[in-house]
Each structure stands twice: as C-alpha cells, then as structure tokens.
XYZ file of C-alpha atoms in Angstrom:
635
model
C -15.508 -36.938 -23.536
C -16.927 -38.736 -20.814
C -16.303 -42.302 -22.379
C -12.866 -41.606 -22.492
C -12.724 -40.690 -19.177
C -14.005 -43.690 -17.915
C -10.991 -45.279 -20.594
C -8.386 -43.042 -18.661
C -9.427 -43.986 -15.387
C -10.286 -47.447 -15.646
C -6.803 -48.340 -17.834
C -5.044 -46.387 -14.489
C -6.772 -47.975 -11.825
C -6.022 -51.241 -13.659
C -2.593 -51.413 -14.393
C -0.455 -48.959 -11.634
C -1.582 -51.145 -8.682
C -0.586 -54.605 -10.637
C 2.861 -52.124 -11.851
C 3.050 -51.567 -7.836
C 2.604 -54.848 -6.799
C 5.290 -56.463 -8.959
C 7.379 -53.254 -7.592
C 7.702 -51.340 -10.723
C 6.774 -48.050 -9.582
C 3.659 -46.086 -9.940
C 5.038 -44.312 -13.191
C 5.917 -47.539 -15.121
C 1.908 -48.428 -14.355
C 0.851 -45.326 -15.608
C 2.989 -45.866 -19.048
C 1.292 -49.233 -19.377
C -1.925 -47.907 -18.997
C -1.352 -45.793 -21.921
C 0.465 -48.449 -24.245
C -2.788 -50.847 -23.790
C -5.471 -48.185 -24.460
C -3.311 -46.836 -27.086
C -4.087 -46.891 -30.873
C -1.147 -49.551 -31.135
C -2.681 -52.287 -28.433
C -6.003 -52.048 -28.009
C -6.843 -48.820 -30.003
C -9.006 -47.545 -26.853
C -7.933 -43.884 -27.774
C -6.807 -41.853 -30.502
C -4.393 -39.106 -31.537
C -3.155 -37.842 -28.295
C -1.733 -34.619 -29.020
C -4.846 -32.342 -27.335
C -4.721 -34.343 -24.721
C -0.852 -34.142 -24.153
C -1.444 -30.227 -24.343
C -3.606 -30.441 -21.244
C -1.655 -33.017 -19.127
C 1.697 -30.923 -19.912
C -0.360 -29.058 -17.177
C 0.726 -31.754 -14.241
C 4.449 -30.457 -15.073
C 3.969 -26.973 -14.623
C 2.688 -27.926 -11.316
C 5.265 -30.034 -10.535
C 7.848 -27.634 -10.811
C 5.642 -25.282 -8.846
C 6.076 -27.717 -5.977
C 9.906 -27.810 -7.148
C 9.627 -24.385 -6.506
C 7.903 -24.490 -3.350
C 10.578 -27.145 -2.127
C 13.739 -24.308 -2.813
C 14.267 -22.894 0.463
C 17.646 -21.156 0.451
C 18.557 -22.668 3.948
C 18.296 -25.978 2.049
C 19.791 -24.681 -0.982
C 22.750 -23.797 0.695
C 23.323 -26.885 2.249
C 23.278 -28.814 -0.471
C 25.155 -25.748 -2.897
C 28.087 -28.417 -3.877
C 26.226 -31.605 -4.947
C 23.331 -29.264 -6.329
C 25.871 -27.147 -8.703
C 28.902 -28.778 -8.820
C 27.555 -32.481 -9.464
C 24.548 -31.583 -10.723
C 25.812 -29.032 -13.340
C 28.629 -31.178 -14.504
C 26.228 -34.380 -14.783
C 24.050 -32.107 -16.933
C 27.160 -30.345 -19.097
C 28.966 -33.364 -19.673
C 26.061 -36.157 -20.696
C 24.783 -32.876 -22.876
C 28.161 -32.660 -24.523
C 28.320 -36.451 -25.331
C 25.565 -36.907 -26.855
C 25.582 -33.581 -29.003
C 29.437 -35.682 -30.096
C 28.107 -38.540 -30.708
C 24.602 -37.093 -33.034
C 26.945 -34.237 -34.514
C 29.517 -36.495 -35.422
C 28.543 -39.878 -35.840
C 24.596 -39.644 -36.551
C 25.149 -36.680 -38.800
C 22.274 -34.858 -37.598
C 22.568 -30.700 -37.786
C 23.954 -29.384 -35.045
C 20.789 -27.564 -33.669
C 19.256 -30.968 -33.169
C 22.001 -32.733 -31.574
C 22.285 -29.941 -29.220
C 18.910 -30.519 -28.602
C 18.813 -34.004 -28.086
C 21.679 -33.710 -26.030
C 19.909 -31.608 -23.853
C 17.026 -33.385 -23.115
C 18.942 -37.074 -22.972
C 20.590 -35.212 -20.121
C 17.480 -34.716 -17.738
C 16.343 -38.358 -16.160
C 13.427 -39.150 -14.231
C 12.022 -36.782 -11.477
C 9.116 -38.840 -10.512
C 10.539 -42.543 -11.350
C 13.534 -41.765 -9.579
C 12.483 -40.192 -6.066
C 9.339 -41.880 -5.752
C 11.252 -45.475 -6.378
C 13.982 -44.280 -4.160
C 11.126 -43.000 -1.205
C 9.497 -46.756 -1.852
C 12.393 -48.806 -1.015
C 13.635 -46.035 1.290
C 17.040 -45.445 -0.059
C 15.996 -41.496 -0.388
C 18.136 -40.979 3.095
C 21.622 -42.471 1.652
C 24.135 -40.946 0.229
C 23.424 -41.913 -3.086
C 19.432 -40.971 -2.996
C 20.908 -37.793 -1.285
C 23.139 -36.739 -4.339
C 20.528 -38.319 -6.767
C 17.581 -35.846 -5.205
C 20.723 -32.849 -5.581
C 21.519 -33.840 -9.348
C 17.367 -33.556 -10.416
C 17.012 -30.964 -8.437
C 19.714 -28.639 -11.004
C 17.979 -31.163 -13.768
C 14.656 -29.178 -12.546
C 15.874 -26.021 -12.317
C 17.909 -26.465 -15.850
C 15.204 -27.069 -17.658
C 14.328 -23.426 -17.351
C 16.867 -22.153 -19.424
C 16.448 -24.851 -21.394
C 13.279 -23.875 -22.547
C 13.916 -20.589 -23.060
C 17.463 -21.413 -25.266
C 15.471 -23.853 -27.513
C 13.781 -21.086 -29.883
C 17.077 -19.985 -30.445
C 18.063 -23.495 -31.872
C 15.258 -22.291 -34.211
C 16.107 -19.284 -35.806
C 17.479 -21.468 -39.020
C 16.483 -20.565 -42.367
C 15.029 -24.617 -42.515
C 13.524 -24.032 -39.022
C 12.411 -20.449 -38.837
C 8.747 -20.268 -39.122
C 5.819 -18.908 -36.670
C 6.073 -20.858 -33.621
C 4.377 -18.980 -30.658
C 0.228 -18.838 -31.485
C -1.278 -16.266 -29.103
C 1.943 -14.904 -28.552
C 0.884 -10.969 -28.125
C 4.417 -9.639 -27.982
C 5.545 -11.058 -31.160
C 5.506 -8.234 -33.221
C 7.526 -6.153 -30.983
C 11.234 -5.894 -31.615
C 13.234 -8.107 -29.506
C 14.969 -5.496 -27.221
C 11.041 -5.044 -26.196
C 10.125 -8.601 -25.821
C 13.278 -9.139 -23.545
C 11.756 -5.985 -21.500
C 8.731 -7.075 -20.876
C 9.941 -10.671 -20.328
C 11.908 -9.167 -17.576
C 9.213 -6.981 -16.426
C 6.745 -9.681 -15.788
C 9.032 -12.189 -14.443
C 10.086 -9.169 -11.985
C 6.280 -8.873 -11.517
C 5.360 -12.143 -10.900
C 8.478 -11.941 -7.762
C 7.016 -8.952 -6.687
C 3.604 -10.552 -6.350
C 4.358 -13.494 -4.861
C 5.948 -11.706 -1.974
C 3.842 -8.878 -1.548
C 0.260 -9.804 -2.871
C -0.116 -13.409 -3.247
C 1.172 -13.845 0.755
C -1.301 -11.592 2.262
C -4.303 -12.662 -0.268
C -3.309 -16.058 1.209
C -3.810 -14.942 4.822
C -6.654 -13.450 4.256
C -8.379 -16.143 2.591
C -7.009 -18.484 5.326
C -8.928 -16.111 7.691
C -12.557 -17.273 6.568
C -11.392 -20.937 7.586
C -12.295 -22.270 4.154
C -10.435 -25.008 2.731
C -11.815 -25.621 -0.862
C -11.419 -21.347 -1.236
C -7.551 -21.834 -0.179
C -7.511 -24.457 -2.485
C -9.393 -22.225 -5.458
C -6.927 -19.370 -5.156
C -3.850 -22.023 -5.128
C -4.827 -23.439 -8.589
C -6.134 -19.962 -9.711
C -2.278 -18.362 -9.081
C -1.249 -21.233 -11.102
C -3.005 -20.869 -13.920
C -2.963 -16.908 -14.377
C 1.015 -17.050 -14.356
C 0.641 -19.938 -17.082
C -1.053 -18.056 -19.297
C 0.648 -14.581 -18.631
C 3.771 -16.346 -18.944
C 1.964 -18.634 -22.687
C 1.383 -15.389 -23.838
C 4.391 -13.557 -24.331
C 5.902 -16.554 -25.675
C 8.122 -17.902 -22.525
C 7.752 -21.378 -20.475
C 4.679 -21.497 -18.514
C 6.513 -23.817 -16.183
C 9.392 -20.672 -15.851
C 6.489 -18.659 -14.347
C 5.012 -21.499 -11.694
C 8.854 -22.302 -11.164
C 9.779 -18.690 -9.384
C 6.303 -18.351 -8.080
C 6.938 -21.613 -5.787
C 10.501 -20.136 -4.783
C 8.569 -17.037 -4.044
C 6.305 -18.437 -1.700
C 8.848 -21.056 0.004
C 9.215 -18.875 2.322
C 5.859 -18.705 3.490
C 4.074 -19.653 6.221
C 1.663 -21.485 3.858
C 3.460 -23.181 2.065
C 2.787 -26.800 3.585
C -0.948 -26.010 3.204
C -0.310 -25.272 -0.503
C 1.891 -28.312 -1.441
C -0.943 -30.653 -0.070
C -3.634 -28.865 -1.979
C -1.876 -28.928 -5.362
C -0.269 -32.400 -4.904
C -3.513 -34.158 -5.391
C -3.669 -32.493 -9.107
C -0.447 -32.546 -10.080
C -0.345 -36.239 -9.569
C -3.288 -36.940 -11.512
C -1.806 -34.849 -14.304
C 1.278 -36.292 -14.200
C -0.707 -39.757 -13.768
C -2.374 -38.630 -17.341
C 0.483 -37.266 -19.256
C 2.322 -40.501 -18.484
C -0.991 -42.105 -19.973
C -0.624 -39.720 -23.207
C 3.273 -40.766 -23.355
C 2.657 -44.468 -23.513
C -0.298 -44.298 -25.551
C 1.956 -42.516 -27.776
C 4.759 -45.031 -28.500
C 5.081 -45.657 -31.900
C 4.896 -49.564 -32.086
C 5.151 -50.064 -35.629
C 8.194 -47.997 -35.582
C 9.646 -49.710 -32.810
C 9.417 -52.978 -34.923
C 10.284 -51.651 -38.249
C 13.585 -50.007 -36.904
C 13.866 -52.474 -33.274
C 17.151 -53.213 -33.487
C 18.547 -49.372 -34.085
C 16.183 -48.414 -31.629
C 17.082 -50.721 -28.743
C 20.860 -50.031 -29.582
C 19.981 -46.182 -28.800
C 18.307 -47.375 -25.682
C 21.372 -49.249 -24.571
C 23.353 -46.329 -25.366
C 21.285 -43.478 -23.834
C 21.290 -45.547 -20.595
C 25.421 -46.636 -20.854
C 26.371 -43.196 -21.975
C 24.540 -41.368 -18.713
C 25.918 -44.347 -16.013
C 29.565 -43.752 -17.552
C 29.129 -40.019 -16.863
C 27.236 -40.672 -13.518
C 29.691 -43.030 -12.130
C 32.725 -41.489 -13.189
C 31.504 -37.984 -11.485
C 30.300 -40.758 -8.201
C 34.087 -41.396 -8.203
C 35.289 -37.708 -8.206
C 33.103 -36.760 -5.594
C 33.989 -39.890 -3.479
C 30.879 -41.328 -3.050
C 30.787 -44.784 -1.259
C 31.276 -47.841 -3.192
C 27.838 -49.638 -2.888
C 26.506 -45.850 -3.643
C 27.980 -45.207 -6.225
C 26.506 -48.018 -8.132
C 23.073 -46.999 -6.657
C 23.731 -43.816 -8.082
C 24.447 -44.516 -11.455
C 21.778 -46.685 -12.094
C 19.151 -44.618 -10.487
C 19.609 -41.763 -13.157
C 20.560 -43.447 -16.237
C 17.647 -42.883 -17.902
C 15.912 -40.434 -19.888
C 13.062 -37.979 -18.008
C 9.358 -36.786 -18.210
C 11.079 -33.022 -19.483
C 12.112 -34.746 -22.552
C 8.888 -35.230 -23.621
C 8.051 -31.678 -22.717
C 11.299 -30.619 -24.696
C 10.085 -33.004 -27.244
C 6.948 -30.716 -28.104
C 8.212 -27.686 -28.048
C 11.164 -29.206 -30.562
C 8.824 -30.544 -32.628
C 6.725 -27.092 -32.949
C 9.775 -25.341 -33.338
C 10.638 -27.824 -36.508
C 14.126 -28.697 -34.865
C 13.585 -31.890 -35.058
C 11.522 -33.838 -38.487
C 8.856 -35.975 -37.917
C 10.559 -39.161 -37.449
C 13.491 -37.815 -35.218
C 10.558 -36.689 -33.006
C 9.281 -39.942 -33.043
C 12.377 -42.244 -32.220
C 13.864 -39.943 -29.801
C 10.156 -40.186 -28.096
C 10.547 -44.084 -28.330
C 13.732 -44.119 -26.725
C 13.156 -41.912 -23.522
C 9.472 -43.993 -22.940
C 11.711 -47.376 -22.982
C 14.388 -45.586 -20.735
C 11.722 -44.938 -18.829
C 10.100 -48.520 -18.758
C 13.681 -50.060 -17.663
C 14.590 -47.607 -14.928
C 12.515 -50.126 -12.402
C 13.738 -52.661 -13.848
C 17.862 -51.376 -13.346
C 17.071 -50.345 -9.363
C 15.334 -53.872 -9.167
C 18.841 -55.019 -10.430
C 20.537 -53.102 -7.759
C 18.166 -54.023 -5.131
C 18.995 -58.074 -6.231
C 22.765 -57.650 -6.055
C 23.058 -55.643 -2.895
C 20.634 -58.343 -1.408
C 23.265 -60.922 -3.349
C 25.932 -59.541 -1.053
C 23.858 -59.398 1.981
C 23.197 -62.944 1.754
C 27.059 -63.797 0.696
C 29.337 -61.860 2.574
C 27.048 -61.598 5.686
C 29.929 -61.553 8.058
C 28.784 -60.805 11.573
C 31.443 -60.101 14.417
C 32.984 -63.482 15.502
C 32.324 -65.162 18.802
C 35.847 -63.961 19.818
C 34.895 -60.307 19.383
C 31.575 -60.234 21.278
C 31.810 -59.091 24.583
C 30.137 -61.331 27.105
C 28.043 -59.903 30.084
C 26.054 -61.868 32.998
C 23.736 -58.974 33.970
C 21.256 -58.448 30.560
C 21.672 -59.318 26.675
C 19.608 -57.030 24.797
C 18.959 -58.587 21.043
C 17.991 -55.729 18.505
C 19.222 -51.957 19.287
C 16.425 -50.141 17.542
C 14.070 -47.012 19.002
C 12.588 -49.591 21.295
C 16.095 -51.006 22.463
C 17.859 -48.196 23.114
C 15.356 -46.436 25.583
C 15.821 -50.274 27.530
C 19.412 -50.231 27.169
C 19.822 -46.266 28.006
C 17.636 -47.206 31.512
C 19.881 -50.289 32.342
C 22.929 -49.187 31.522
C 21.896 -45.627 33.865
C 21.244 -48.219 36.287
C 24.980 -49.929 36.458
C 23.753 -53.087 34.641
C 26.358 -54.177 31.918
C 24.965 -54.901 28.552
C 25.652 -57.278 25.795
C 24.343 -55.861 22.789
C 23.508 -57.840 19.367
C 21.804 -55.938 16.561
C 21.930 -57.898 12.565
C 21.521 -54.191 10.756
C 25.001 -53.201 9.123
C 23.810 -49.536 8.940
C 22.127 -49.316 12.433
C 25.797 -50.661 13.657
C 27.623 -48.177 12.217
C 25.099 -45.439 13.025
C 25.344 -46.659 16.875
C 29.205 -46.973 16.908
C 29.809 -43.379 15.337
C 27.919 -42.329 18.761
C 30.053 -44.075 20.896
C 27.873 -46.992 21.426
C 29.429 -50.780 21.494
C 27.218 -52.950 19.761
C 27.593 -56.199 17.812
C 26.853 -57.100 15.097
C 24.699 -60.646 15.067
C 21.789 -62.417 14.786
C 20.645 -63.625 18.376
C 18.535 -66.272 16.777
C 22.542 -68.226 16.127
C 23.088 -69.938 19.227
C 27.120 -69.543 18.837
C 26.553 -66.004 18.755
C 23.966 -65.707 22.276
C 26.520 -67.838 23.868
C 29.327 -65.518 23.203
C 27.161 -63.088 24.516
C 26.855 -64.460 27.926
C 23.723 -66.487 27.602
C 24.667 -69.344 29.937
C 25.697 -67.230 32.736
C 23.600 -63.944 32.003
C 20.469 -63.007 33.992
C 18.310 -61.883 31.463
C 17.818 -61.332 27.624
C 15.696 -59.066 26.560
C 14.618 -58.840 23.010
C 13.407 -55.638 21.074
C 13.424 -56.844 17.422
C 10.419 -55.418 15.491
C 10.425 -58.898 13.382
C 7.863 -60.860 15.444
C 8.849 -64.039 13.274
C 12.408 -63.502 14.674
C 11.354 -62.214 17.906
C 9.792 -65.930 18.402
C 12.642 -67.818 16.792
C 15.251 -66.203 19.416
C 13.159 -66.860 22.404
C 12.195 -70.544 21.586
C 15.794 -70.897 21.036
C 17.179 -69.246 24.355
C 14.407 -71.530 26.229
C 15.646 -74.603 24.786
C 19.529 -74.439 25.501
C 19.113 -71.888 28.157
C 16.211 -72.454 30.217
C 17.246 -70.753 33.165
C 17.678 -66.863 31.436
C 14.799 -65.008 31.839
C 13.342 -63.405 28.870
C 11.763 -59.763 28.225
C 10.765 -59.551 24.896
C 9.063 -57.042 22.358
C 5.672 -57.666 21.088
C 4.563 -55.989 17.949
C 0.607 -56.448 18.500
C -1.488 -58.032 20.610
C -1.311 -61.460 17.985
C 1.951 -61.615 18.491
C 1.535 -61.034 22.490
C -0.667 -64.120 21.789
C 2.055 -66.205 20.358
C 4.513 -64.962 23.392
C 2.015 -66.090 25.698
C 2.189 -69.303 24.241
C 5.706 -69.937 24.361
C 5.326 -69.236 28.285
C 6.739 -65.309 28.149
C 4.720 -63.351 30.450
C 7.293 -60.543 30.544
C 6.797 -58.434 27.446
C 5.082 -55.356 26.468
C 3.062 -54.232 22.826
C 5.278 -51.636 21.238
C 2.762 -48.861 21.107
C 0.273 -49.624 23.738
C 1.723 -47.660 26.781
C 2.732 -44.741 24.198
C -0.703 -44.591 22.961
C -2.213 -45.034 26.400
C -0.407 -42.022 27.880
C -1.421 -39.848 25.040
C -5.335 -41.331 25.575
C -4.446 -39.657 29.443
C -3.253 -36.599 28.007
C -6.449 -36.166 25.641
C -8.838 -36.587 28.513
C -7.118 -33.859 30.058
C -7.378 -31.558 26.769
C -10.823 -32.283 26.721
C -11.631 -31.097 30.383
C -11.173 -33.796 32.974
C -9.060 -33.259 36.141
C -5.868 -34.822 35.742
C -6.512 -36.830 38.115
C -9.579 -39.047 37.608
C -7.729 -38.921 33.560
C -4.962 -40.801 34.531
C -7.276 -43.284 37.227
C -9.063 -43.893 33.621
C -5.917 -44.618 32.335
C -4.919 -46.833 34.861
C -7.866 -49.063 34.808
C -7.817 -49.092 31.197
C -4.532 -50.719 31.200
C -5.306 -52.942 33.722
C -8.175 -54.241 32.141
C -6.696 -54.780 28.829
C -3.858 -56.432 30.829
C -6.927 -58.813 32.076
C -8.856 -59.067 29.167
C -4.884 -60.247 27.310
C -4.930 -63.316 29.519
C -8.341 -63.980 29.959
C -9.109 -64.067 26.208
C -6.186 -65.969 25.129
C -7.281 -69.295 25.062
C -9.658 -67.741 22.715
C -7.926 -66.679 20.351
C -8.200 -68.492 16.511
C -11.677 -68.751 17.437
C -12.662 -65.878 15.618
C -16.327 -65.833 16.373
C -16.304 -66.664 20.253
C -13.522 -64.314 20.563
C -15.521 -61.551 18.350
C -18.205 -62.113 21.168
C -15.556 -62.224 23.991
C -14.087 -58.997 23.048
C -17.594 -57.192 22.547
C -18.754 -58.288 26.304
C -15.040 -56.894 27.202
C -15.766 -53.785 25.710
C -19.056 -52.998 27.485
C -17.616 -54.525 31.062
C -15.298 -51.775 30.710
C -17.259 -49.248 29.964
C -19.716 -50.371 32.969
C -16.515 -50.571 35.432
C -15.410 -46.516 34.221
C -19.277 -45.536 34.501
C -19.118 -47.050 38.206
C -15.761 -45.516 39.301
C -17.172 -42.119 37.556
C -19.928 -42.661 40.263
C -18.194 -43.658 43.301
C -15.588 -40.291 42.242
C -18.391 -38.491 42.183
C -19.171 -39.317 45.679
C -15.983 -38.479 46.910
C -15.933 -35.096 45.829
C -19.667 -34.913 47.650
C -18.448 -36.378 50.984
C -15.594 -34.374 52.781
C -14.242 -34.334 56.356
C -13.594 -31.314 57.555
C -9.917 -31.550 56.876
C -10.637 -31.884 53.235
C -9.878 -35.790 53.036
C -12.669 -38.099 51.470
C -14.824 -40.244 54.167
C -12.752 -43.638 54.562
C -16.052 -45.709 54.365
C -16.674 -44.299 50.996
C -13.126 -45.260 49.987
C -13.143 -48.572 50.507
C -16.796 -48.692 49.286
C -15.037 -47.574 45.997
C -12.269 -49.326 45.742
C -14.381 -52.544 46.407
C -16.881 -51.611 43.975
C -13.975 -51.246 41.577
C -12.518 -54.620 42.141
C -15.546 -56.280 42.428
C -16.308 -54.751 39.115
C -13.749 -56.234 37.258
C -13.679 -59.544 39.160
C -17.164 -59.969 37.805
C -16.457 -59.109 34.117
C -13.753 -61.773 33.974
C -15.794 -64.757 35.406
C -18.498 -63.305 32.563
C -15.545 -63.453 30.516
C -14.774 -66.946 31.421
C-alpha cells in the first residue's frame, strides 16, 4: 500500500508541474500522471477500480464546496445565465446526443439517454481553474461559463438519482445497491424515508451542525474544526450510500445548508486541501484507466467521437452565446471553454456501468472519449489564447495622433491603480492631463466612468508628441512593466530632454536601473504603502503614536540613503550582501539611539511641559550625526 503511494505521489509531483509549466493546467498533469503509471505505459499500477471507489470521494467534496459556494444572494443574481443558459446548454446537448446514439448509433434508448446526459456536463475543475490561471474568470464569457457548470453541478443531482430508473429493464434489472438497507421496503417507503433524511440532513445543518460548529470553534482548536468538517462529510455519505441515493446529493444540500454560516470560509479552506488531493487522485485513476489498446484497435472511430463530442457541444454553446448576446470575442471564449466532456461523466460512468446500462465496451469507449476531451480542453483555450493574441498583435489600432489631446502641464503614461491616485491629485489640483494607457479593457473600463484616456503606447514617439511632449512640463509614468517603464523614459530623454520625468518603480532593482538612466524622481510601488502600515503596527503593538511614526520617518529616510549610497554597488552581489548587512545594523543602532535620546525627553521637562531645548538639539544632532556616520561606513 505504501509502495504505491510513493507511485501516486511521485508520478503527481512529476508530471502536473511540467503540465503547468507548458500551461496545460493542473488537471491535464494529473491525467498524465495516471496514463504513465498506468498498466498501458509503464504498468506502475494495476486494476484501478478500488482505488476509483475511494477517490470518487474528492467529488463528493467538491460539490460540498459547490454547495458551500450557493448563497441565494448570489443565486439570484445570476438566476438567468444559471437557469436559463445553463438549463438549455444542458437540455439541448442532452437531446443531441441521445438523436444522434438513438438514431444513428443504434444503441437502446436507456443508454443514449444516458450518454447524452453525461456528454452534457464539461469540466468543473479544467474549466475554472484554466479560466482563474489566465484570469479570464472576470469576463463575460468566464462569467456565463462559471453560471452554465454551476446548473451542470447542481444537475448532476437529479441525474444521479434518474439513472436507476434507466435501469429497471428486463436486460438491466438486477441488484445494484450493496448495503442498501432500505431495499426491501416497498418504494412508496423508500421515497419516505429518502425524503425524511434529506429533510433531516436540512434540519441539521441549520440547527445542529451550526452551533456544534461554534462550539468547537470556542476551544480555539484548528485540527478539531477541521475533524468535525470531514466527520459531517462522511456521516451524510454513508447515511445517504445506504439507502441507496447519491452520496454527493447529501454533501450537496449540506454545503447550501451551511452557506449561510458564519463559518463557512473557515470550512472551505479546511476541506479544500482534501478535496484537491482527491480530485488530484481520481484524475490519476482516470488516466491510468484509458484503455490504450482500445484506443488503437478502434483510433479512428474513437477520435471521430472525440471530434464530435467536442463540435456537437461548441455548436450548442455558441449558438445559445448568440441568443443571449454575448460579445463577439466571448462568445468564442465561451464555446471553446466548455466543449468538452467533465469529471461527472466518469462518476456517471460507474454508476452506469453497475447499473448494466451500458456493456462493457460502451463503458469503455465512452470513458476514452471524455479522458481525450479532457486532454484537449487546454489545448482549445491555448487556441483561443493564440488567436486573440493574433488580433492583438494585428489589428492593434491605438487612437491616432489626431485624436489625442495634447496638454503642456503633465502626461501621465499608464492609468492603472498607481496612475489614477496621481492623476485624481493633479487633476484636483487644476493641472490638465494627457493620458496614454495601451490596455483595450482598462480604456473602456475608464471611459464608461467618465474618464478621457487614450489609448497608446508612450514608448511610440508619434504618439508622446501628440500628447504634448515637446511643450509639456512633465511626464510621469506609472506602468507596472519595468521593461517598458525604461524604454519610455530613455526615449522621452533622448528627443525631449527638457520634460521632466516621474516615473514608477516596481522594486528597488528596477529603482536601480532608474537611477541609472539619471531619474531621481520616482517612488517603489509598495514601499510607502507598506511603510505606513509598519507605523500603524507599532502603534497596535503599544508605542505612542508618536515616536511610531518618528520610526517611520527615519526608516524611510534611511532606506532613501542607503538607495543611493549602495547603488554603485549593485551587481556586486557579495560587497553589496555585506553593504546591506552593515546597513541593517546602522539602522538599528541609529533607532536604539533616538529610543534613548526620546527617552530623555520624556525625563527632562520645563515647567510648561515643553522638553529642555539643550536636550533637543543634543538629539537631533545625535540623530544626524548617526546617520552621517553609517553612510561614510557605508562608503
């Protein structure tokens, strides 16, 4: 048990960072894993089934956290795409496939219903994690996508619970549920207690499991939170196993439940960790399970199902893109991020096969043809990603010089976080702005608001100069590409030499590089933010405000000295490694000695309350002779 393990772990840790790294996705490296350790490559493992049983366990979980995700607030705002897209994406892919096995595959029509069914669901975790990696999760189209798995999710549900039905056949009725203890029970009392425990299981996650969870959050320990959160989990699994309904049903409106509660953050991080390892594993099982020899003994009708799965789902996805007028660009973005099949199908997949709905074989190539899905849906968003990158590159049309409005007070290149607060200051300040920002999306997002901005690189000379460059006081550049950020200013100094420059630096490497070029105007993007919060933390932990924010001051101010003193170190590594160490302790010497001389001052008062003036100006000379000494030691 242990040896295989190590095989599970090793062929993970192995192939999902290479999958990662050549931007496949986390779930295509986990279906790798399991094709090379499987008994068709390298034969690592064996039959896969027990172990399939008890990864199956990562997707209960999941839709726990599905669950735990429903809030009705954001239910209701996404009601339209959620039902109405969602449940006609899942109705109408269902229907053509069910034509197309029923009618032109010949299969019965209890398995072409059920291959319909499960063809319909894609890829929960392919398709939001890819779509959170490359950040399109915020669009329109990753929007709707998130909206159409979310009903996929919540379908699956009935799903499971309309499949033994498909079963009641006289080729396919046979004992299905093992363990099942209300079997024997006519079926107006199975449906009673079904209803009954379900009810139950609502009822306790309001009214038990919430105030258990409070309580247990009262004794302050974590891995006891944790224990109970995986404990719930499992009991409504097996409750749920053992009258013969969905485990994942049970975990499904437990998470809905508990949405609501105040611990429901604190549960989604302590579950996450195992449900992505399960998943991680059953993806493992999945791959190891591809039947290889049948993929080359029938290759060419299974890649022609492959094709078809995927064409058949991006017809019905795009056509319903059109009808609910999604954006042109999306709508492509869209299509191809669902049209494939999804993890469910395996999980449909085994309970089909138990239930004898599908043979052997039918099983086994319908298996074949999700996992390849599966294994091209990086590979279609990586053909989205090209062409959309395709049209950047082509029909990259930024505002003419004609259009730009010229200013001589301040250019500001680059409207971001960091530009705006500039350009909200200078424009509060009666200073009239030229503004250039290259981002399509932040332009339109700026000029919805009201805000005129171009749209331009500032790094093309044409486009400064229509700005105002020759005649403007001042450009100040907030890009956060310090590549670009270096390009614009070597350019403005060469045709422009007389426009002073403020620019952006992203770290203090690239304040290096500035410093080079001769800009001594320019400020590290998170140094003042993270200095003022340093203040405020000195304050939480007990010091008067004001000797925290004199810390903070000569803090910055040695920093600011330490920047120019050290920079004709830097590329040295190992004199500046020692430079920065003896800058460390000088300034922990000058806050010991202005600690001191504070100290002092709160010992020596005038009657009047005001310190002595000799011990002033013994302090402030102590201060500065401090730090005058610590650069020459510097130097």
């Amino acid at each position: 048990m242990l040896e295989m393990a190590v095989i599970y772990l090793a062929a993970a840790i192995v192939a999902v960072p290479i999958a990662k790294r050549l931007g496949l996705g986390s779930v295509l490296g986990y279906l790798i894993a399991g094709i090379i350790i499987g008994p068709f490559a390298f034969g690592l493992v064996g039959d896969q089934t027990d172990v399939m049983h008890f990864a199956e366990f990562g997707v209960v979980m999941m839709l726990f956290l599905v669950g735990l995700e429903l809030q009705p607030s954001r239910l209701w705002k996404l009601r339209h795409s959620i039902v109405g897209l969602g449940g006609l994406q899942v109705l109408l892919t269902t229907a053509l496939f069910y034509a197309v096995g029923y009618f032109i595959l010949n299969l019965r029509w209890e398995a072409s219903l059920a291959i319909g069914l499960m063809l319909a669901l894609s890829s929960t975790a392919i398709v939001l994690q890819t779509l959170t990696e490359k950040g399109w999760i915020k669009q329109e189209a990753g929007q709707n996508a998130f909206s159409v798995l979310l009903f996929q999710d919540i379908a699956v549900i009935p799903i499971l619970a309309l499949l033994p039905l498909l079963a009641f056949s006289e080729i396919t009725n046979v004992a299905t549920n093992h363990g099942n203890l209300i079997e024997h029970l006519p079926v107006y009392a199975q449906v009673l207690i079904s209803l009954a425990t379900i009810a139950a299981i609502i009822f306790s996650g309001k009214y038990i499991a919430t105030p258990l969870f409070r309580y247990i959050a009262e004794t302050r320990l974590r891995e006891l939170f944790t224990l109970f959160a995986l404990f719930l989990v499992i009991v409504i699994a097996v409750i749920m196993q053992k009258i013969g309904l969905s485990p994942a049903l049970g975990t499904f409106l437990a998470g809905v439940v508990l949405a609501e509660s105040e611990f429901r953050h604190e549960l989604e991080v302590d579950i996450e960790p195992f449900k992505g390892l399960l998943l991680g594993l059953f993806f493992i099982t999945v791959g190891a399970s591809i039947d290889f020899p049948l993929l080359i003994e029938q290759f060419s009708n299974v890649m022609i199902f492959v094709i078809g799965l995927i064409v058949i789902k991006a017809f019905v996805l795009y056509i319903l893109a059109y009808a609910f007028n999604i954006k042109s660009k999306q709508k492509l973005l869209f299509t191809l991020a669902l049209a494939q099949g999804g993890e469910f199908a395996f999980v449909l997949l085994s309970l089909t096969s138990t239930l004898q709905i599908l043979s052997v074989e039918q099983t086994k190539l319908t298996t074949l043809v999700v996992a390849i899905s599966m294994l091209m849906a990086p590979l279609l968003l990586m053909f989205y990603e090209k062409i959309i990158n395709r049209e950047d590159n082509t029909q990259k049309t930024f505002d003419s010089p004609e259009e730009i409005e010229a200013t001589k007070n301040v250019i500001i290149a680059g409207y971001g976080r960091f530009g705006q607060v500039i350009g909200r200051l200078l424009a509060a300040q009666g200073y009239h702005l030229s503004i250039l920002d290259h981002s399509p999306s932040q332009i339109e997002l700026l000029r919805r608001f009201g805000n005129k901005v171009f749209y331009g690189d500032a790094a093309r000379i044409d486009l400064l100069t229509a700005s105002g460059a020759s005649e403007a006081q001042l450009l100040v550049i907030a890009i956060d590409d310090p590549d670009k950020v270096l390009e614009i200013a070597t350019m403005a100094q060469k045709h422009y030499p007389h426009l002073k420059i403020a620019a952006r630096a992203i770290d203090r490497r690239h304040a290096y590089q500035l410093m080079k070029l001769g800009i001594s105007t320019f400020k590290r993007e998170t140094f003042d933010s993270a200095l003022n919060l340093g203040v405020e933390v000195l304050t939480l932990l007990g010091n008067k405000p004001a000797d925290a924010k004199r810390a903070g001051e000569i803090f910055a101010k040695h920093d600011h000295e330490s920047l120019t003193a050290l920079a004709h170190l830097w590329g040295d590594d190992h004199s500046y490694g020692i430079a920065v160490k003896q800058r460390i302790e000088d300034l922990k010497q000058v806050l010991s000695n202005d600690r001191n001389e504070q100290d002092k001052l709160n010992t020596c008062r005038k009657s009047d309350g005001t310190p002595c003036d000799d011990i002033v100006e013994s302090n402030e000379a102590s201060v500065v002779e401090s730090s005058a000494t610590t650069s020459k030691q510097t130097q």
